[in-house]
PDB file of C-alpha atoms in Angstrom:
ATOM      1  CA  UNK X   1      74.310-115.782 -37.201  1.00 73.00           C
ATOM      2  CA  UNK X   2      71.626-113.135 -37.061  1.00 90.00           C
ATOM      3  CA  UNK X   3      68.015-114.224 -36.748  1.00 93.00           C
ATOM      4  CA  UNK X   4      67.008-112.583 -40.027  1.00 93.00           C
ATOM      5  CA  UNK X   5      69.862-114.277 -41.875  1.00 95.00           C
ATOM      6  CA  UNK X   6      68.743-117.612 -40.394  1.00 94.00           C
ATOM      7  CA  UNK X   7      65.150-116.942 -41.537  1.00 95.00           C
ATOM      8  CA  UNK X   8      66.375-116.207 -45.074  1.00 96.00           C
ATOM      9  CA  UNK X   9      68.422-119.426 -45.128  1.00 95.00           C
ATOM     10  CA  UNK X  10      65.412-121.409 -43.894  1.00 93.00           C
ATOM     11  CA  UNK X  11      63.217-119.855 -46.582  1.00 95.00           C
ATOM     12  CA  UNK X  12      65.897-120.514 -49.206  1.00 94.00           C
ATOM     13  CA  UNK X  13      66.086-124.186 -48.194  1.00 91.00           C
ATOM     14  CA  UNK X  14      62.327-124.501 -48.645  1.00 91.00           C
ATOM     15  CA  UNK X  15      62.066-122.576 -51.926  1.00 93.00           C
ATOM     16  CA  UNK X  16      65.174-124.047 -53.576  1.00 90.00           C
ATOM     17  CA  UNK X  17      63.981-127.494 -52.506  1.00 85.00           C
ATOM     18  CA  UNK X  18      60.520-126.939 -53.978  1.00 88.00           C
ATOM     19  CA  UNK X  19      61.529-125.211 -57.209  1.00 88.00           C
ATOM     20  CA  UNK X  20      65.212-125.919 -57.879  1.00 85.00           C
ATOM     21  CA  UNK X  21      67.980-123.423 -58.401  1.00 87.00           C
ATOM     22  CA  UNK X  22      66.987-121.918 -61.751  1.00 88.00           C
ATOM     23  CA  UNK X  23      63.246-121.630 -61.127  1.00 90.00           C
ATOM     24  CA  UNK X  24      63.774-119.927 -57.769  1.00 93.00           C
ATOM     25  CA  UNK X  25      63.745-116.154 -57.685  1.00 96.00           C
ATOM     26  CA  UNK X  26      65.069-114.033 -54.841  1.00 97.00           C
ATOM     27  CA  UNK X  27      61.568-112.532 -54.582  1.00 97.00           C
ATOM     28  CA  UNK X  28      60.180-116.045 -53.873  1.00 97.00           C
ATOM     29  CA  UNK X  29      62.627-116.445 -51.003  1.00 97.00           C
ATOM     30  CA  UNK X  30      61.894-112.956 -49.676  1.00 97.00           C
ATOM     31  CA  UNK X  31      58.135-113.654 -49.787  1.00 97.00           C
ATOM     32  CA  UNK X  32      58.597-116.951 -47.951  1.00 96.00           C
ATOM     33  CA  UNK X  33      60.762-115.240 -45.322  1.00 96.00           C
ATOM     34  CA  UNK X  34      58.207-112.413 -44.985  1.00 96.00           C
ATOM     35  CA  UNK X  35      60.681-109.683 -45.902  1.00 96.00           C
ATOM     36  CA  UNK X  36      61.434-107.396 -48.830  1.00 95.00           C
ATOM     37  CA  UNK X  37      63.670-108.509 -51.687  1.00 96.00           C
ATOM     38  CA  UNK X  38      66.205-105.793 -50.846  1.00 95.00           C
ATOM     39  CA  UNK X  39      66.629-107.211 -47.356  1.00 96.00           C
ATOM     40  CA  UNK X  40      67.862-110.491 -48.840  1.00 97.00           C
ATOM     41  CA  UNK X  41      70.619-108.536 -50.596  1.00 96.00           C
ATOM     42  CA  UNK X  42      71.660-106.984 -47.287  1.00 96.00           C
ATOM     43  CA  UNK X  43      72.818-110.467 -46.256  1.00 96.00           C
ATOM     44  CA  UNK X  44      73.641-112.192 -49.549  1.00 96.00           C
ATOM     45  CA  UNK X  45      75.429-110.787 -52.612  1.00 96.00           C
ATOM     46  CA  UNK X  46      73.544-112.893 -55.174  1.00 95.00           C
ATOM     47  CA  UNK X  47      71.323-115.897 -55.671  1.00 94.00           C
ATOM     48  CA  UNK X  48      74.477-118.016 -56.111  1.00 93.00           C
ATOM     49  CA  UNK X  49      75.890-116.681 -52.832  1.00 95.00           C
ATOM     50  CA  UNK X  50      72.623-117.442 -51.051  1.00 96.00           C
ATOM     51  CA  UNK X  51      72.496-120.934 -52.550  1.00 94.00           C
ATOM     52  CA  UNK X  52      76.086-121.744 -51.538  1.00 94.00           C
ATOM     53  CA  UNK X  53      75.616-120.421 -48.036  1.00 95.00           C
ATOM     54  CA  UNK X  54      72.330-122.331 -47.735  1.00 94.00           C
ATOM     55  CA  UNK X  55      74.116-125.532 -48.786  1.00 92.00           C
ATOM     56  CA  UNK X  56      77.000-124.841 -46.380  1.00 94.00           C
ATOM     57  CA  UNK X  57      74.565-124.141 -43.537  1.00 93.00           C
ATOM     58  CA  UNK X  58      72.448-127.216 -44.332  1.00 90.00           C
ATOM     59  CA  UNK X  59      75.523-129.443 -44.404  1.00 92.00           C
ATOM     60  CA  UNK X  60      76.754-127.954 -41.129  1.00 94.00           C
ATOM     61  CA  UNK X  61      73.417-128.743 -39.463  1.00 92.00           C
ATOM     62  CA  UNK X  62      73.502-132.234 -40.959  1.00 92.00           C
ATOM     63  CA  UNK X  63      77.033-132.924 -39.682  1.00 96.00           C
ATOM     64  CA  UNK X  64      76.055-131.640 -36.232  1.00 96.00           C
ATOM     65  CA  UNK X  65      73.031-133.974 -36.112  1.00 95.00           C
ATOM     66  CA  UNK X  66      75.057-136.962 -37.319  1.00 96.00           C
ATOM     67  CA  UNK X  67      77.796-136.269 -34.764  1.00 97.00           C
ATOM     68  CA  UNK X  68      75.185-136.135 -31.983  1.00 97.00           C
ATOM     69  CA  UNK X  69      73.591-139.395 -33.171  1.00 96.00           C
ATOM     70  CA  UNK X  70      76.988-141.145 -33.073  1.00 97.00           C
ATOM     71  CA  UNK X  71      78.271-139.636 -29.832  1.00 95.00           C
ATOM     72  CA  UNK X  72      77.817-142.502 -27.438  1.00 92.00           C
ATOM     73  CA  UNK X  73      77.757-146.224 -27.029  1.00 96.00           C
ATOM     74  CA  UNK X  74      79.598-149.018 -28.728  1.00 97.00           C
ATOM     75  CA  UNK X  75      80.348-149.365 -32.437  1.00 97.00           C
ATOM     76  CA  UNK X  76      77.020-150.925 -33.392  1.00 97.00           C
ATOM     77  CA  UNK X  77      75.052-148.333 -31.405  1.00 97.00           C
ATOM     78  CA  UNK X  78      76.911-145.576 -33.248  1.00 98.00           C
ATOM     79  CA  UNK X  79      76.297-147.161 -36.651  1.00 97.00           C
ATOM     80  CA  UNK X  80      72.595-147.606 -35.837  1.00 96.00           C
ATOM     81  CA  UNK X  81      72.518-143.936 -34.823  1.00 97.00           C
ATOM     82  CA  UNK X  82      74.054-142.963 -38.154  1.00 97.00           C
ATOM     83  CA  UNK X  83      71.430-144.932 -40.069  1.00 95.00           C
ATOM     84  CA  UNK X  84      68.553-143.624 -37.927  1.00 94.00           C
ATOM     85  CA  UNK X  85      69.466-139.943 -38.297  1.00 95.00           C
ATOM     86  CA  UNK X  86      69.926-140.327 -42.043  1.00 92.00           C
ATOM     87  CA  UNK X  87      66.519-142.012 -42.363  1.00 91.00           C
ATOM     88  CA  UNK X  88      64.981-139.101 -40.492  1.00 89.00           C
ATOM     89  CA  UNK X  89      66.800-136.411 -42.474  1.00 88.00           C
ATOM     90  CA  UNK X  90      66.128-137.956 -45.891  1.00 83.00           C
ATOM     91  CA  UNK X  91      62.475-138.488 -45.011  1.00 78.00           C
ATOM     92  CA  UNK X  92      62.003-134.901 -43.800  1.00 77.00           C
ATOM     93  CA  UNK X  93      64.001-133.209 -46.565  1.00 72.00           C
ATOM     94  CA  UNK X  94      62.650-134.940 -49.646  1.00 59.00           C
ATOM     95  CA  UNK X  95      62.509-132.078 -52.155  1.00 60.00           C
ATOM     96  CA  UNK X  96      65.819-130.540 -51.117  1.00 63.00           C
ATOM     97  CA  UNK X  97      67.511-133.958 -51.090  1.00 63.00           C
ATOM     98  CA  UNK X  98      66.175-134.700 -54.563  1.00 58.00           C
ATOM     99  CA  UNK X  99      67.595-131.409 -55.797  1.00 59.00           C
ATOM    100  CA  UNK X 100      71.011-132.062 -54.245  1.00 60.00           C
ATOM    101  CA  UNK X 101      71.148-135.580 -55.613  1.00 56.00           C
ATOM    102  CA  UNK X 102      70.133-134.624 -59.145  1.00 53.00           C
ATOM    103  CA  UNK X 103      72.988-133.696 -61.438  1.00 48.00           C
ATOM    104  CA  UNK X 104      71.116-130.697 -62.801  1.00 50.00           C
ATOM    105  CA  UNK X 105      70.608-128.801 -59.547  1.00 59.00           C
ATOM    106  CA  UNK X 106      72.814-125.901 -60.664  1.00 62.00           C
ATOM    107  CA  UNK X 107      72.750-126.529 -64.388  1.00 61.00           C
ATOM    108  CA  UNK X 108      75.531-125.153 -66.518  1.00 71.00           C
ATOM    109  CA  UNK X 109      77.112-122.842 -63.922  1.00 79.00           C
ATOM    110  CA  UNK X 110      80.469-124.639 -63.656  1.00 86.00           C
ATOM    111  CA  UNK X 111      81.890-122.403 -60.900  1.00 88.00           C
ATOM    112  CA  UNK X 112      78.794-122.890 -58.748  1.00 88.00           C
ATOM    113  CA  UNK X 113      78.816-126.637 -59.416  1.00 87.00           C
ATOM    114  CA  UNK X 114      82.476-126.845 -58.326  1.00 91.00           C
ATOM    115  CA  UNK X 115      81.789-124.885 -55.153  1.00 91.00           C
ATOM    116  CA  UNK X 116      78.810-127.070 -54.245  1.00 90.00           C
ATOM    117  CA  UNK X 117      80.768-130.260 -54.988  1.00 90.00           C
ATOM    118  CA  UNK X 118      83.605-128.972 -52.784  1.00 93.00           C
ATOM    119  CA  UNK X 119      81.155-128.428 -49.922  1.00 93.00           C
ATOM    120  CA  UNK X 120      79.762-131.941 -50.344  1.00 91.00           C
ATOM    121  CA  UNK X 121      83.259-133.435 -50.470  1.00 94.00           C
ATOM    122  CA  UNK X 122      84.190-131.655 -47.218  1.00 95.00           C
ATOM    123  CA  UNK X 123      81.057-133.010 -45.547  1.00 94.00           C
ATOM    124  CA  UNK X 124      81.619-136.507 -46.924  1.00 95.00           C
ATOM    125  CA  UNK X 125      85.205-136.511 -45.638  1.00 97.00           C
ATOM    126  CA  UNK X 126      83.993-135.560 -42.164  1.00 97.00           C
ATOM    127  CA  UNK X 127      81.267-138.221 -42.224  1.00 97.00           C
ATOM    128  CA  UNK X 128      83.699-140.903 -43.348  1.00 97.00           C
ATOM    129  CA  UNK X 129      85.949-139.927 -40.441  1.00 98.00           C
ATOM    130  CA  UNK X 130      83.102-140.406 -37.961  1.00 98.00           C
ATOM    131  CA  UNK X 131      82.253-143.826 -39.398  1.00 98.00           C
ATOM    132  CA  UNK X 132      85.953-144.793 -39.472  1.00 98.00           C
ATOM    133  CA  UNK X 133      86.167-143.970 -35.767  1.00 98.00           C
ATOM    134  CA  UNK X 134      83.153-146.173 -35.036  1.00 98.00           C
ATOM    135  CA  UNK X 135      84.554-149.034 -37.119  1.00 98.00           C
ATOM    136  CA  UNK X 136      87.963-148.753 -35.455  1.00 98.00           C
ATOM    137  CA  UNK X 137      86.182-148.924 -32.108  1.00 98.00           C
ATOM    138  CA  UNK X 138      84.351-151.985 -33.426  1.00 97.00           C
ATOM    139  CA  UNK X 139      87.638-153.712 -34.234  1.00 97.00           C
ATOM    140  CA  UNK X 140      88.653-153.378 -30.588  1.00 97.00           C
ATOM    141  CA  UNK X 141      85.244-154.640 -29.455  1.00 97.00           C
ATOM    142  CA  UNK X 142      85.338-157.636 -31.806  1.00 95.00           C
ATOM    143  CA  UNK X 143      82.305-156.430 -33.785  1.00 95.00           C
ATOM    144  CA  UNK X 144      84.384-155.614 -36.882  1.00 95.00           C
ATOM    145  CA  UNK X 145      87.076-157.849 -38.400  1.00 93.00           C
ATOM    146  CA  UNK X 146      90.622-156.575 -38.075  1.00 93.00           C
ATOM    147  CA  UNK X 147      91.546-157.499 -41.661  1.00 92.00           C
ATOM    148  CA  UNK X 148      89.290-155.004 -43.448  1.00 92.00           C
ATOM    149  CA  UNK X 149      90.296-151.656 -44.916  1.00 96.00           C
ATOM    150  CA  UNK X 150      88.540-149.292 -42.486  1.00 97.00           C
ATOM    151  CA  UNK X 151      88.446-146.261 -44.810  1.00 96.00           C
ATOM    152  CA  UNK X 152      86.915-148.284 -47.656  1.00 96.00           C
ATOM    153  CA  UNK X 153      84.418-149.916 -45.304  1.00 95.00           C
ATOM    154  CA  UNK X 154      83.447-146.488 -43.930  1.00 97.00           C
ATOM    155  CA  UNK X 155      82.825-145.111 -47.418  1.00 96.00           C
ATOM    156  CA  UNK X 156      80.818-148.197 -48.362  1.00 95.00           C
ATOM    157  CA  UNK X 157      78.722-147.817 -45.203  1.00 96.00           C
ATOM    158  CA  UNK X 158      78.091-144.158 -46.055  1.00 95.00           C
ATOM    159  CA  UNK X 159      76.860-144.985 -49.558  1.00 93.00           C
ATOM    160  CA  UNK X 160      74.874-148.025 -48.439  1.00 93.00           C
ATOM    161  CA  UNK X 161      73.103-145.909 -45.830  1.00 94.00           C
ATOM    162  CA  UNK X 162      72.213-143.138 -48.276  1.00 90.00           C
ATOM    163  CA  UNK X 163      70.904-145.622 -50.849  1.00 88.00           C
ATOM    164  CA  UNK X 164      68.936-147.450 -48.171  1.00 89.00           C
ATOM    165  CA  UNK X 165      67.389-144.215 -46.847  1.00 87.00           C
ATOM    166  CA  UNK X 166      66.545-142.937 -50.332  1.00 84.00           C
ATOM    167  CA  UNK X 167      64.889-146.247 -51.159  1.00 85.00           C
ATOM    168  CA  UNK X 168      62.775-146.104 -48.014  1.00 84.00           C
ATOM    169  CA  UNK X 169      61.791-142.504 -48.768  1.00 79.00           C
ATOM    170  CA  UNK X 170      60.976-143.269 -52.412  1.00 81.00           C
ATOM    171  CA  UNK X 171      58.788-146.268 -51.527  1.00 86.00           C
ATOM    172  CA  UNK X 172      57.244-144.727 -48.421  1.00 82.00           C
ATOM    173  CA  UNK X 173      58.279-147.786 -46.412  1.00 85.00           C
ATOM    174  CA  UNK X 174      60.046-147.878 -43.104  1.00 84.00           C
ATOM    175  CA  UNK X 175      62.439-150.533 -41.940  1.00 84.00           C
ATOM    176  CA  UNK X 176      64.535-150.903 -38.826  1.00 86.00           C
ATOM    177  CA  UNK X 177      68.172-149.831 -38.858  1.00 90.00           C
ATOM    178  CA  UNK X 178      69.086-153.432 -38.079  1.00 89.00           C
ATOM    179  CA  UNK X 179      68.308-154.529 -41.652  1.00 87.00           C
ATOM    180  CA  UNK X 180      71.030-152.348 -43.169  1.00 89.00           C
ATOM    181  CA  UNK X 181      73.417-152.941 -40.305  1.00 92.00           C
ATOM    182  CA  UNK X 182      73.108-156.710 -40.747  1.00 89.00           C
ATOM    183  CA  UNK X 183      73.691-156.407 -44.520  1.00 86.00           C
ATOM    184  CA  UNK X 184      76.811-154.377 -43.868  1.00 90.00           C
ATOM    185  CA  UNK X 185      78.141-156.674 -41.173  1.00 88.00           C
ATOM    186  CA  UNK X 186      77.807-159.812 -43.287  1.00 84.00           C
ATOM    187  CA  UNK X 187      80.857-158.532 -45.146  1.00 61.00           C
ATOM    188  CA  UNK X 188      82.617-156.783 -42.264  1.00 56.00           C
ATOM    189  CA  UNK X 189      81.565-158.696 -39.157  1.00 59.00           C
ATOM    190  CA  UNK X 190      83.608-161.385 -37.428  1.00 60.00           C
ATOM    191  CA  UNK X 191      83.903-164.655 -39.293  1.00 57.00           C
TER     192      UNK X 191
END
C-alpha cells in the first residue's frame, strides 16, 4: 500500500469515526490528510469505496493484532491476550467502534450495509477460529472440559469479550482480564 493511500485511510478512520458516514465529506478527509480532494479520488472511486476499504483495512489491522496477542503460551495465556488486546483496541477506538456498532452507520444504503456486514462476518469467522484453536489446546491441557461444543464456546467468548470491553470503555473503568476469563471458565472449565 502506498504511503499516501495509508494516510487517506488513517484520515478516513478518524473522520468517519468522529462524524459518521453520512456527515463525513470527502473534503473533510482530504483536509485531515493534508491533501487536495482530487487526490482522494486518485485512490478511491467514491466515499462508499473509501469507507469499505477503510473498514477492510481496519479489520485487517485488528485481526493482525489479535493474532499477535494470541500467538504464544498455553490456552489461558492466549485467551487473556485476546481480552487484553480487545480492551486496548476498544478503549483507543471509541468513536469508530461506536459507529461500527450502531445499526445506523451506513443508513439506508443496503448494498453498502451488506458489504460492510460481509467484511465483519469474515473477520468474526477468523476470530472464532483463533479462539477455537486456543480452546482446543485447552482441552488437551485440561483447562477446558472435553464435553463442550468448542465452536459455540468460541463464539460466546468472542461476544462476552466485546461486551466486557465496551462496558469498561463506557464506564471508564478498568478491570483485569482475569475477571472475564474466570466468568467464562465457570461454564467451560473443568468440573
